[in-house]
PDB file of C-alpha atoms and ligand atoms in Angstrom:
ATOM      1  CA  MET W   1      24.604 -20.326  -0.877  1.00 60.00           C
ATOM      2  CA  ALA W   2      24.901 -17.611  -3.564  1.00 67.00           C
ATOM      3  CA  HIS W   3      24.085 -14.103  -2.318  1.00 71.00           C
ATOM      4  CA  SER W   4      22.556 -11.451  -4.619  1.00 70.00           C
ATOM      5  CA  PRO W   5      23.702  -7.850  -5.244  1.00 75.00           C
ATOM      6  CA  MET W   6      21.468  -4.838  -4.405  1.00 87.00           C
ATOM      7  CA  LYS W   7      19.570  -2.446  -6.665  1.00 93.00           C
ATOM      8  CA  TYR W   8      17.919   0.904  -5.871  1.00 95.00           C
ATOM      9  CA  VAL W   9      14.288   2.052  -5.866  1.00 96.00           C
ATOM     10  CA  LYS W  10      13.776   5.802  -5.326  1.00 95.00           C
ATOM     11  CA  GLY W  11      17.147   5.944  -3.604  1.00 95.00           C
ATOM     12  CA  MET W  12      16.409   2.958  -1.349  1.00 96.00           C
ATOM     13  CA  PRO W  13      18.656  -0.109  -1.711  1.00 96.00           C
ATOM     14  CA  THR W  14      16.667  -3.283  -2.323  1.00 95.00           C
ATOM     15  CA  GLU W  15      16.888  -6.764  -3.850  1.00 90.00           C
ATOM     16  CA  GLY W  16      17.105  -7.005  -7.651  1.00 90.00           C
ATOM     17  CA  PRO W  17      13.748  -8.769  -8.260  1.00 91.00           C
ATOM     18  CA  PHE W  18      12.044  -6.392  -5.778  1.00 94.00           C
ATOM     19  CA  ALA W  19      13.313  -3.440  -7.801  1.00 95.00           C
ATOM     20  CA  GLU W  20      12.169  -5.002 -11.067  1.00 94.00           C
ATOM     21  CA  ASN W  21       8.669  -5.494  -9.607  1.00 96.00           C
ATOM     22  CA  TRP W  22       8.463  -1.971  -8.211  1.00 97.00           C
ATOM     23  CA  MET W  23       5.722  -0.699 -10.575  1.00 97.00           C
ATOM     24  CA  ASN W  24       3.396  -3.469  -9.347  1.00 97.00           C
ATOM     25  CA  VAL W  25       4.066  -2.451  -5.751  1.00 98.00           C
ATOM     26  CA  GLN W  26       3.586   1.230  -6.401  1.00 98.00           C
ATOM     27  CA  ASN W  27       0.313   0.614  -8.261  1.00 98.00           C
ATOM     28  CA  PHE W  28      -0.943  -1.972  -5.775  1.00 98.00           C
ATOM     29  CA  GLN W  29      -4.648  -1.591  -4.960  1.00 98.00           C
ATOM     30  CA  ALA W  30      -5.218  -1.720  -1.219  1.00 98.00           C
ATOM     31  CA  ARG W  31      -8.714  -2.423   0.115  1.00 98.00           C
ATOM     32  CA  GLU W  32     -10.376  -0.611   3.006  1.00 98.00           C
ATOM     33  CA  ASP W  33     -10.147  -3.529   5.416  1.00 98.00           C
ATOM     34  CA  ASP W  34      -6.519  -4.404   4.638  1.00 98.00           C
ATOM     35  CA  VAL W  35      -4.227  -4.287   7.647  1.00 98.00           C
ATOM     36  CA  MET W  36      -0.538  -3.609   7.126  1.00 99.00           C
ATOM     37  CA  ILE W  37       2.190  -4.671   9.538  1.00 99.00           C
ATOM     38  CA  ASN W  38       5.220  -2.561   8.791  1.00 99.00           C
ATOM     39  CA  THR W  39       8.724  -2.489  10.264  1.00 98.00           C
ATOM     40  CA  TYR W  40      12.327  -1.854   9.398  1.00 98.00           C
ATOM     41  CA  PRO W  41      13.613  -5.440   8.936  1.00 98.00           C
ATOM     42  CA  LYS W  42      14.403  -7.440  12.093  1.00 98.00           C
ATOM     43  CA  SER W  43      12.233  -5.340  14.360  1.00 98.00           C
ATOM     44  CA  GLY W  44       9.640  -7.949  15.319  1.00 98.00           C
ATOM     45  CA  THR W  45       7.605  -8.201  12.106  1.00 98.00           C
ATOM     46  CA  THR W  46       6.859 -11.909  12.412  1.00 98.00           C
ATOM     47  CA  TRP W  47       5.882 -11.510  16.041  1.00 98.00           C
ATOM     48  CA  ALA W  48       3.470  -8.656  15.244  1.00 99.00           C
ATOM     49  CA  CYS W  49       2.028 -10.596  12.275  1.00 98.00           C
ATOM     50  CA  GLU W  50       1.278 -13.608  14.471  1.00 98.00           C
ATOM     51  CA  ILE W  51      -0.333 -11.384  17.112  1.00 98.00           C
ATOM     52  CA  VAL W  52      -2.571  -9.681  14.536  1.00 98.00           C
ATOM     53  CA  ASP W  53      -3.667 -12.949  12.931  1.00 98.00           C
ATOM     54  CA  LEU W  54      -4.472 -14.435  16.345  1.00 98.00           C
ATOM     55  CA  ILE W  55      -6.432 -11.331  17.326  1.00 98.00           C
ATOM     56  CA  PHE W  56      -8.596 -11.599  14.219  1.00 98.00           C
ATOM     57  CA  ASN W  57      -9.173 -15.246  15.120  1.00 98.00           C
ATOM     58  CA  ALA W  58     -10.020 -14.472  18.767  1.00 97.00           C
ATOM     59  CA  GLY W  59      -6.948 -16.373  19.960  1.00 97.00           C
ATOM     60  CA  ASP W  60      -8.044 -19.617  18.321  1.00 97.00           C
ATOM     61  CA  SER W  61      -4.817 -21.225  17.149  1.00 94.00           C
ATOM     62  CA  LYS W  62      -6.714 -23.994  15.352  1.00 94.00           C
ATOM     63  CA  LYS W  63      -7.576 -21.254  12.865  1.00 95.00           C
ATOM     64  CA  THR W  64      -4.154 -19.614  12.687  1.00 94.00           C
ATOM     65  CA  ASP W  65      -2.188 -22.864  12.558  1.00 92.00           C
ATOM     66  CA  ARG W  66      -3.374 -23.414   8.998  1.00 92.00           C
ATOM     67  CA  GLU W  67      -0.449 -22.070   6.999  1.00 97.00           C
ATOM     68  CA  ALA W  68       3.002 -20.609   7.580  1.00 98.00           C
ATOM     69  CA  ILE W  69       3.081 -16.995   8.720  1.00 98.00           C
ATOM     70  CA  TYR W  70       4.528 -15.825   5.380  1.00 97.00           C
ATOM     71  CA  GLU W  71       1.465 -17.282   3.627  1.00 97.00           C
ATOM     72  CA  ARG W  72      -1.077 -15.904   6.087  1.00 98.00           C
ATOM     73  CA  VAL W  73       0.555 -12.458   5.972  1.00 98.00           C
ATOM     74  CA  PRO W  74       2.050 -12.029   2.503  1.00 98.00           C
ATOM     75  CA  PHE W  75       5.059  -9.773   2.093  1.00 98.00           C
ATOM     76  CA  LEU W  76       3.934  -6.943  -0.202  1.00 98.00           C
ATOM     77  CA  GLU W  77       7.173  -6.131  -1.999  1.00 97.00           C
ATOM     78  CA  LEU W  78       8.511  -9.685  -2.203  1.00 95.00           C
ATOM     79  CA  ALA W  79       9.415 -10.833  -5.691  1.00 94.00           C
ATOM     80  CA  MET W  80      11.635 -13.759  -6.578  1.00 89.00           C
ATOM     81  CA  ALA W  81      12.763 -15.213  -9.872  1.00 85.00           C
ATOM     82  CA  ASN W  82      10.352 -17.808 -11.298  1.00 85.00           C
ATOM     83  CA  MET W  83       7.623 -17.039  -8.750  1.00 89.00           C
ATOM     84  CA  PRO W  84       4.527 -14.837  -9.027  1.00 93.00           C
ATOM     85  CA  PRO W  85       5.160 -11.579  -7.128  1.00 95.00           C
ATOM     86  CA  THR W  86       3.229 -11.138  -3.880  1.00 97.00           C
ATOM     87  CA  THR W  87       1.267  -8.256  -5.404  1.00 97.00           C
ATOM     88  CA  GLN W  88      -0.330 -10.787  -7.733  1.00 97.00           C
ATOM     89  CA  ILE W  89      -1.043 -13.247  -4.901  1.00 97.00           C
ATOM     90  CA  LEU W  90      -2.662 -10.451  -2.894  1.00 98.00           C
ATOM     91  CA  ASP W  91      -4.787  -9.345  -5.850  1.00 97.00           C
ATOM     92  CA  ASN W  92      -6.316 -12.821  -5.900  1.00 97.00           C
ATOM     93  CA  MET W  93      -6.792 -13.094  -2.139  1.00 97.00           C
ATOM     94  CA  LYS W  94     -10.359 -13.127  -0.806  1.00 96.00           C
ATOM     95  CA  GLY W  95     -11.445 -11.839   2.614  1.00 96.00           C
ATOM     96  CA  ARG W  96      -9.487  -9.577   4.914  1.00 97.00           C
ATOM     97  CA  ARG W  97      -5.864  -9.296   3.947  1.00 98.00           C
ATOM     98  CA  LEU W  98      -3.033  -8.941   6.451  1.00 98.00           C
ATOM     99  CA  ILE W  99      -0.047  -7.520   4.600  1.00 99.00           C
ATOM    100  CA  LYS W 100       3.562  -7.329   5.710  1.00 98.00           C
ATOM    101  CA  SER W 101       5.844  -4.593   4.404  1.00 98.00           C
ATOM    102  CA  HIS W 102       9.198  -3.027   5.230  1.00 98.00           C
ATOM    103  CA  LEU W 103       8.695   0.092   3.130  1.00 98.00           C
ATOM    104  CA  PRO W 104       9.407   3.479   4.687  1.00 98.00           C
ATOM    105  CA  ALA W 105       6.205   5.544   5.039  1.00 98.00           C
ATOM    106  CA  GLU W 106       6.866   7.646   1.933  1.00 98.00           C
ATOM    107  CA  LEU W 107       7.148   4.562  -0.292  1.00 98.00           C
ATOM    108  CA  VAL W 108       3.993   2.786   0.906  1.00 98.00           C
ATOM    109  CA  PRO W 109       1.628   2.603  -2.085  1.00 98.00           C
ATOM    110  CA  LYS W 110      -0.802   5.523  -2.308  1.00 98.00           C
ATOM    111  CA  SER W 111      -3.880   3.298  -2.118  1.00 98.00           C
ATOM    112  CA  PHE W 112      -3.146   2.395   1.540  1.00 98.00           C
ATOM    113  CA  TRP W 113      -3.398   6.069   2.477  1.00 98.00           C
ATOM    114  CA  GLU W 114      -6.404   6.734   0.235  1.00 98.00           C
ATOM    115  CA  ASN W 115      -8.282   3.883   1.938  1.00 98.00           C
ATOM    116  CA  ASN W 116      -7.130   4.793   5.458  1.00 98.00           C
ATOM    117  CA  CYS W 117      -5.956   1.214   5.895  1.00 98.00           C
ATOM    118  CA  LYS W 118      -4.899   0.351   9.412  1.00 98.00           C
ATOM    119  CA  ILE W 119      -1.124   0.143   9.730  1.00 98.00           C
ATOM    120  CA  ILE W 120       0.769  -1.260  12.712  1.00 99.00           C
ATOM    121  CA  TYR W 121       4.375  -0.132  12.811  1.00 99.00           C
ATOM    122  CA  VAL W 122       6.921  -1.760  15.136  1.00 99.00           C
ATOM    123  CA  ALA W 123      10.215   0.014  15.840  1.00 99.00           C
ATOM    124  CA  ARG W 124      13.194  -1.610  17.574  1.00 98.00           C
ATOM    125  CA  ASN W 125      16.384  -0.054  18.901  1.00 98.00           C
ATOM    126  CA  GLY W 126      18.947   0.366  16.134  1.00 98.00           C
ATOM    127  CA  LYS W 127      21.761  -1.525  17.827  1.00 98.00           C
ATOM    128  CA  ASP W 128      19.806  -4.766  18.271  1.00 98.00           C
ATOM    129  CA  VAL W 129      18.413  -4.350  14.751  1.00 98.00           C
ATOM    130  CA  ALA W 130      21.958  -4.085  13.362  1.00 98.00           C
ATOM    131  CA  VAL W 131      23.020  -7.327  15.062  1.00 98.00           C
ATOM    132  CA  SER W 132      19.876  -9.206  14.085  1.00 98.00           C
ATOM    133  CA  TYR W 133      20.129  -7.893  10.510  1.00 98.00           C
ATOM    134  CA  TYR W 134      23.773  -8.932  10.253  1.00 98.00           C
ATOM    135  CA  HIS W 135      22.987 -12.504  11.312  1.00 97.00           C
ATOM    136  CA  PHE W 136      19.984 -12.589   9.006  1.00 97.00           C
ATOM    137  CA  HIS W 137      22.096 -11.471   6.017  1.00 96.00           C
ATOM    138  CA  LYS W 138      24.276 -14.529   6.497  1.00 95.00           C
ATOM    139  CA  THR W 139      21.271 -16.805   6.085  1.00 96.00           C
ATOM    140  CA  PHE W 140      19.303 -14.983   3.397  1.00 93.00           C
ATOM    141  CA  SER W 141      20.426 -15.495  -0.178  1.00 89.00           C
ATOM    142  CA  LEU W 142      18.368 -12.591  -1.594  1.00 87.00           C
ATOM    143  CA  PHE W 143      20.678 -10.202   0.270  1.00 89.00           C
ATOM    144  CA  PRO W 144      24.362  -9.579  -0.491  1.00 89.00           C
ATOM    145  CA  ASP W 145      26.987 -11.311   1.634  1.00 92.00           C
ATOM    146  CA  PRO W 146      27.299  -9.050   4.720  1.00 95.00           C
ATOM    147  CA  GLY W 147      31.088  -9.512   4.984  1.00 96.00           C
ATOM    148  CA  PRO W 148      32.668  -8.869   8.383  1.00 98.00           C
ATOM    149  CA  TRP W 149      30.517  -7.374  11.161  1.00 98.00           C
ATOM    150  CA  GLU W 150      32.535  -4.139  11.396  1.00 97.00           C
ATOM    151  CA  SER W 151      32.056  -3.266   7.719  1.00 97.00           C
ATOM    152  CA  PHE W 152      28.378  -4.314   7.804  1.00 98.00           C
ATOM    153  CA  LEU W 153      27.806  -1.970  10.745  1.00 98.00           C
ATOM    154  CA  GLU W 154      29.384   0.910   8.817  1.00 98.00           C
ATOM    155  CA  ARG W 155      27.167   0.249   5.788  1.00 97.00           C
ATOM    156  CA  TYR W 156      24.131  -0.048   8.054  1.00 98.00           C
ATOM    157  CA  MET W 157      24.828   3.377   9.582  1.00 98.00           C
ATOM    158  CA  GLU W 158      25.312   4.794   6.073  1.00 97.00           C
ATOM    159  CA  GLY W 159      21.962   3.324   5.004  1.00 97.00           C
ATOM    160  CA  GLU W 160      23.667   1.121   2.398  1.00 96.00           C
ATOM    161  CA  VAL W 161      21.701  -2.028   3.268  1.00 97.00           C
ATOM    162  CA  ALA W 162      18.308  -3.274   2.083  1.00 96.00           C
ATOM    163  CA  TYR W 163      15.571  -0.748   3.003  1.00 97.00           C
ATOM    164  CA  GLY W 164      18.187   1.947   3.556  1.00 97.00           C
ATOM    165  CA  SER W 165      18.700   3.875   6.739  1.00 97.00           C
ATOM    166  CA  TRP W 166      17.189   2.526   9.968  1.00 98.00           C
ATOM    167  CA  SER W 167      16.957   6.039  11.420  1.00 98.00           C
ATOM    168  CA  ASP W 168      15.204   7.497   8.359  1.00 98.00           C
ATOM    169  CA  HIS W 169      12.756   4.587   8.437  1.00 98.00           C
ATOM    170  CA  VAL W 170      11.761   4.926  12.081  1.00 98.00           C
ATOM    171  CA  LYS W 171      11.547   8.719  11.741  1.00 98.00           C
ATOM    172  CA  SER W 172       9.333   8.445   8.650  1.00 98.00           C
ATOM    173  CA  TRP W 173       6.769   6.522  10.716  1.00 98.00           C
ATOM    174  CA  TRP W 174       7.212   8.460  13.940  1.00 98.00           C
ATOM    175  CA  LYS W 175       6.261  11.650  12.068  1.00 98.00           C
ATOM    176  CA  ILE W 176       2.853  10.226  11.169  1.00 98.00           C
ATOM    177  CA  ARG W 177       2.188   8.140  14.286  1.00 98.00           C
ATOM    178  CA  GLN W 178      -0.700  10.360  15.332  1.00 97.00           C
ATOM    179  CA  GLN W 179      -2.788   9.543  12.275  1.00 97.00           C
ATOM    180  CA  SER W 180      -5.745   7.588  13.576  1.00 97.00           C
ATOM    181  CA  HIS W 181      -5.119   4.633  11.277  1.00 98.00           C
ATOM    182  CA  VAL W 182      -1.482   4.225  12.375  1.00 98.00           C
ATOM    183  CA  LEU W 183      -0.356   2.449  15.544  1.00 98.00           C
ATOM    184  CA  PHE W 184       3.306   2.927  16.460  1.00 98.00           C
ATOM    185  CA  LEU W 185       4.738   0.302  18.828  1.00 98.00           C
ATOM    186  CA  PHE W 186       8.175  -0.406  20.236  1.00 98.00           C
ATOM    187  CA  TYR W 187       9.595  -3.938  20.262  1.00 98.00           C
ATOM    188  CA  GLU W 188      11.102  -3.293  23.689  1.00 98.00           C
ATOM    189  CA  ASP W 189       7.662  -2.352  25.121  1.00 98.00           C
ATOM    190  CA  MET W 190       6.185  -5.509  23.610  1.00 98.00           C
ATOM    191  CA  LEU W 191       8.894  -7.552  25.344  1.00 98.00           C
ATOM    192  CA  GLN W 192       8.351  -5.834  28.639  1.00 98.00           C
ATOM    193  CA  ASP W 193       4.579  -6.133  28.710  1.00 98.00           C
ATOM    194  CA  PRO W 194       3.310  -8.406  25.916  1.00 98.00           C
ATOM    195  CA  LYS W 195      -0.218  -8.563  27.245  1.00 98.00           C
ATOM    196  CA  HIS W 196      -0.530  -4.797  27.210  1.00 98.00           C
ATOM    197  CA  ALA W 197       0.843  -4.675  23.641  1.00 98.00           C
ATOM    198  CA  ILE W 198      -1.625  -7.334  22.464  1.00 98.00           C
ATOM    199  CA  GLN W 199      -4.485  -5.410  24.059  1.00 98.00           C
ATOM    200  CA  GLN W 200      -3.299  -2.188  22.408  1.00 98.00           C
ATOM    201  CA  VAL W 201      -3.289  -3.887  18.999  1.00 98.00           C
ATOM    202  CA  ALA W 202      -6.724  -5.420  19.612  1.00 98.00           C
ATOM    203  CA  ASP W 203      -8.146  -2.029  20.637  1.00 98.00           C
ATOM    204  CA  PHE W 204      -6.621  -0.398  17.580  1.00 98.00           C
ATOM    205  CA  LEU W 205      -8.187  -3.089  15.370  1.00 98.00           C
ATOM    206  CA  LYS W 206     -11.498  -2.739  17.265  1.00 98.00           C
ATOM    207  CA  GLN W 207     -11.503  -6.428  18.173  1.00 98.00           C
ATOM    208  CA  ASP W 208     -12.881  -7.501  21.548  1.00 98.00           C
ATOM    209  CA  LEU W 209     -10.780 -10.125  23.263  1.00 98.00           C
ATOM    210  CA  SER W 210     -11.896 -12.276  26.161  1.00 98.00           C
ATOM    211  CA  HIS W 211      -9.550 -12.744  29.063  1.00 97.00           C
ATOM    212  CA  GLU W 212      -8.859 -16.302  27.874  1.00 98.00           C
ATOM    213  CA  ALA W 213      -8.164 -15.183  24.308  1.00 98.00           C
ATOM    214  CA  LEU W 214      -5.716 -12.557  25.526  1.00 98.00           C
ATOM    215  CA  ASN W 215      -3.876 -15.129  27.644  1.00 98.00           C
ATOM    216  CA  GLU W 216      -3.829 -17.617  24.799  1.00 98.00           C
ATOM    217  CA  ILE W 217      -2.400 -15.046  22.370  1.00 98.00           C
ATOM    218  CA  GLN W 218       0.288 -14.153  24.866  1.00 98.00           C
ATOM    219  CA  ARG W 219       1.175 -17.831  25.280  1.00 98.00           C
ATOM    220  CA  LYS W 220       1.207 -18.555  21.526  1.00 98.00           C
ATOM    221  CA  THR W 221       3.313 -15.521  20.682  1.00 98.00           C
ATOM    222  CA  SER W 222       6.018 -15.901  23.303  1.00 98.00           C
ATOM    223  CA  PHE W 223       9.476 -16.164  21.782  1.00 98.00           C
ATOM    224  CA  GLN W 224       9.787 -19.814  22.837  1.00 98.00           C
ATOM    225  CA  ALA W 225       6.389 -20.808  21.444  1.00 98.00           C
ATOM    226  CA  MET W 226       7.090 -19.090  18.125  1.00 98.00           C
ATOM    227  CA  LYS W 227      10.577 -20.597  17.956  1.00 98.00           C
ATOM    228  CA  GLU W 228       9.092 -24.075  18.343  1.00 98.00           C
ATOM    229  CA  ASN W 229       6.191 -23.518  15.964  1.00 97.00           C
ATOM    230  CA  PRO W 230       7.115 -24.567  12.388  1.00 97.00           C
ATOM    231  CA  LEU W 231       4.458 -22.167  11.097  1.00 97.00           C
ATOM    232  CA  THR W 232       6.221 -19.172  12.628  1.00 98.00           C
ATOM    233  CA  ASN W 233       9.901 -20.172  12.728  1.00 98.00           C
ATOM    234  CA  TYR W 234      10.371 -20.226   8.936  1.00 97.00           C
ATOM    235  CA  SER W 235      11.557 -23.842   8.999  1.00 96.00           C
ATOM    236  CA  THR W 236       9.143 -24.512   6.129  1.00 96.00           C
ATOM    237  CA  PHE W 237      10.734 -21.759   3.999  1.00 94.00           C
ATOM    238  CA  PRO W 238      13.023 -23.009   1.186  1.00 91.00           C
ATOM    239  CA  ASN W 239      16.467 -23.690   2.537  1.00 92.00           C
ATOM    240  CA  SER W 240      18.057 -22.369  -0.648  1.00 90.00           C
ATOM    241  CA  ILE W 241      16.707 -18.898   0.204  1.00 91.00           C
ATOM    242  CA  MET W 242      16.999 -18.927   3.995  1.00 94.00           C
ATOM    243  CA  ASP W 243      19.670 -21.222   5.341  1.00 94.00           C
ATOM    244  CA  GLN W 244      18.915 -21.559   9.043  1.00 95.00           C
ATOM    245  CA  SER W 245      21.830 -23.923   9.628  1.00 94.00           C
ATOM    246  CA  VAL W 246      23.900 -20.697   9.797  1.00 92.00           C
ATOM    247  CA  THR W 247      21.706 -19.050  12.429  1.00 95.00           C
ATOM    248  CA  PRO W 248      18.034 -19.622  13.287  1.00 97.00           C
ATOM    249  CA  PHE W 249      15.412 -17.073  12.258  1.00 97.00           C
ATOM    250  CA  MET W 250      14.145 -17.057  15.851  1.00 97.00           C
ATOM    251  CA  ARG W 251      17.597 -16.244  17.146  1.00 98.00           C
ATOM    252  CA  LYS W 252      17.454 -14.667  20.632  1.00 98.00           C
ATOM    253  CA  GLY W 253      14.446 -12.365  20.860  1.00 98.00           C
ATOM    254  CA  ILE W 254      15.852 -10.138  23.594  1.00 98.00           C
ATOM    255  CA  CYS W 255      16.723  -6.501  24.202  1.00 98.00           C
ATOM    256  CA  GLY W 256      20.413  -5.702  24.594  1.00 98.00           C
ATOM    257  CA  ASP W 257      22.081  -8.503  22.617  1.00 98.00           C
ATOM    258  CA  TRP W 258      24.093  -5.740  20.904  1.00 98.00           C
ATOM    259  CA  LYS W 259      26.308  -5.725  24.008  1.00 98.00           C
ATOM    260  CA  ASN W 260      27.610  -9.144  22.941  1.00 97.00           C
ATOM    261  CA  ASN W 261      28.499  -7.860  19.480  1.00 97.00           C
ATOM    262  CA  PHE W 262      29.497  -4.182  19.549  1.00 98.00           C
ATOM    263  CA  THR W 263      32.967  -3.192  20.712  1.00 98.00           C
ATOM    264  CA  VAL W 264      33.119  -0.128  22.957  1.00 98.00           C
ATOM    265  CA  ALA W 265      34.364   1.934  19.997  1.00 98.00           C
ATOM    266  CA  GLN W 266      31.523   0.673  17.753  1.00 98.00           C
ATOM    267  CA  SER W 267      28.990   1.486  20.436  1.00 98.00           C
ATOM    268  CA  GLU W 268      30.377   5.011  20.765  1.00 98.00           C
ATOM    269  CA  ARG W 269      30.268   5.508  17.002  1.00 98.00           C
ATOM    270  CA  PHE W 270      26.675   4.321  16.932  1.00 98.00           C
ATOM    271  CA  ASP W 271      25.752   6.615  19.848  1.00 98.00           C
ATOM    272  CA  GLU W 272      27.203   9.542  17.927  1.00 98.00           C
ATOM    273  CA  TYR W 273      25.244   8.554  14.795  1.00 98.00           C
ATOM    274  CA  TYR W 274      22.097   8.078  16.887  1.00 98.00           C
ATOM    275  CA  ARG W 275      22.398  11.500  18.562  1.00 97.00           C
ATOM    276  CA  ARG W 276      22.937  13.146  15.199  1.00 97.00           C
ATOM    277  CA  GLU W 277      20.072  11.331  13.497  1.00 97.00           C
ATOM    278  CA  MET W 278      17.586  11.750  16.335  1.00 97.00           C
ATOM    279  CA  SER W 279      18.308  15.406  16.992  1.00 96.00           C
ATOM    280  CA  GLY W 280      15.184  17.384  16.183  1.00 91.00           C
ATOM    281  CA  THR W 281      12.803  14.516  17.006  1.00 96.00           C
ATOM    282  CA  ASP W 282      11.383  13.371  20.337  1.00 97.00           C
ATOM    283  CA  LEU W 283      11.770   9.743  19.286  1.00 98.00           C
ATOM    284  CA  THR W 284      13.830   7.769  21.795  1.00 97.00           C
ATOM    285  CA  PHE W 285      14.652   4.080  22.093  1.00 98.00           C
ATOM    286  CA  CYS W 286      15.367   1.775  24.948  1.00 97.00           C
ATOM    287  CA  PHE W 287      18.716  -0.040  24.415  1.00 98.00           C
ATOM    288  CA  SER W 288      18.794  -2.178  27.580  1.00 95.00           C
ATOM    289  CA  GLU W 289      16.246  -4.156  29.536  1.00 85.00           C
TER     290      GLU W 289
HETATM  291  P1  A3P F   1      16.911 -11.525  17.022  1.00 75.34           P
HETATM  292  O1  A3P F   1      17.649 -11.822  15.755  1.00 75.34           O
HETATM  293  O2  A3P F   1      17.510 -10.374  17.785  1.00 75.34           O
HETATM  294  O3  A3P F   1      16.694 -12.707  17.883  1.00 75.34           O
HETATM  295  P2  A3P F   1      11.567  -9.891  11.980  1.00 75.34           P
HETATM  296  O4  A3P F   1      10.414 -10.782  12.202  1.00 75.34           O
HETATM  297  O5  A3P F   1      11.216  -8.455  11.790  1.00 75.34           O
HETATM  298  O6  A3P F   1      12.490 -10.421  10.932  1.00 75.34           O
HETATM  299  O7  A3P F   1      12.397  -9.850  13.342  1.00 75.34           O
HETATM  300  C1  A3P F   1      13.133 -10.948  13.781  1.00 75.34           C
HETATM  301  C2  A3P F   1      13.615 -10.648  15.186  1.00 75.34           C
HETATM  302  O8  A3P F   1      12.478 -10.697  16.076  1.00 75.34           O
HETATM  303  C3  A3P F   1      14.598 -11.701  15.684  1.00 75.34           C
HETATM  304  O9  A3P F   1      15.443 -11.016  16.607  1.00 75.34           O
HETATM  305  C4  A3P F   1      13.646 -12.670  16.374  1.00 75.34           C
HETATM  306  O10 A3P F   1      14.266 -13.523  17.295  1.00 75.34           O
HETATM  307  C5  A3P F   1      12.697 -11.684  17.059  1.00 75.34           C
HETATM  308  N1  A3P F   1      11.410 -12.303  17.434  1.00 75.34           N
HETATM  309  C6  A3P F   1      10.608 -13.060  16.662  1.00 75.34           C
HETATM  310  N2  A3P F   1       9.547 -13.483  17.362  1.00 75.34           N
HETATM  311  C7  A3P F   1       9.665 -12.982  18.597  1.00 75.34           C
HETATM  312  C8  A3P F   1       8.879 -13.073  19.793  1.00 75.34           C
HETATM  313  N3  A3P F   1       7.779 -13.780  19.834  1.00 75.34           N
HETATM  314  N4  A3P F   1       9.322 -12.423  20.890  1.00 75.34           N
HETATM  315  C9  A3P F   1      10.457 -11.693  20.863  1.00 75.34           C
HETATM  316  N5  A3P F   1      11.252 -11.577  19.750  1.00 75.34           N
HETATM  317  C10 A3P F   1      10.856 -12.214  18.643  1.00 75.34           C
END
C-alpha cells in the first residue's frame, strides 16, 4: 500500500487532495437543518454518526441500514483523486444532511456559523487518540507512513500529523461549547453511560425518543454491534485506501488502551505536554476507566 505525503492548509497538515480542494470546503454552503458531527480523528466520529442517524430515524435500523455510514454521513473535507469531492456530493444531496468533519472550529466553513447549524463535537483523551491514530495510519493510504510508534508520538505532540495538534483542536471547541448550537461530548462519558449520551444528543437535536427507541439505539451502537455491522465497520470501503488486514477500523473501543502502548517515559512526556497545553483552560480528560 502506497502512503501519501502531507500538505498544509492555513497551517494545518492535511492530505494532498484535501488541500487542493480547500476552496470548495471553505466556500461550502451549509443549510439551516444541516447537522455536523465533528471530532479530532479517532475520537468516536463513526460512533457519534451512527447514533445521530439512528436518532433521526427513531431507532429504526431498517431505515439506517440502507447505506454505509460514510455515505449516510459524508465527510465534508474528503477529496480523492478521480472522485468527485464530498462538497459536490453534499451540494446535490436532498433532505436533511448529516455531515462529518474533523476541522478545528476556526476552519469550519463560515456558512455553518451563519446558519447556526447544530454541531456535535466528541473529544477523547489524547493518549488513546494517539494510539488509535497510529494504528489507523498504518491502514490508511491517504496518510503518510507513520513509521515507528515513538517517532509518531513525537510528531503527534508537535501537531505534525493530519489535522494538526490534538490539544489545539479540543481547545478550539471547548472555548465555544456554550454556544447553544454546539454540543460538546466526551468519548469516555459515552462509554461509561451510552444511554445518557444518546439521550443528551436526542435532546440537543430536539428529537423525542421512546424508551424502546433509546434501548434499540444503545444496542445498535454498542462497539460489538458496530464492529459486526458491515455498514459501520468500513469493510465495504475500498481496500486500496483502508487496508483492514493490518488492523481493523473497529479496533478496541475502550478507554485506557494507551497503557498497552506507552512506555513509562512516553507517558511522562505526554503528561508534561498535556499539563502545558491545558494550563489556562478548565478542560480535563479521563485517561482510565
Ligand atoms: P480504537 O482504535 O481505540 O479502538 P473514529 O470513528 O473517530 O475514527 O474513531 C475510531 C475509534 O472509535 C476506534 O478506537 C474505534 O474502535 C472506536 N469506536 C468506534 N465505534 C465505537 C463504539 N460503538 N463504541 C466505542 N468505541 C467505538
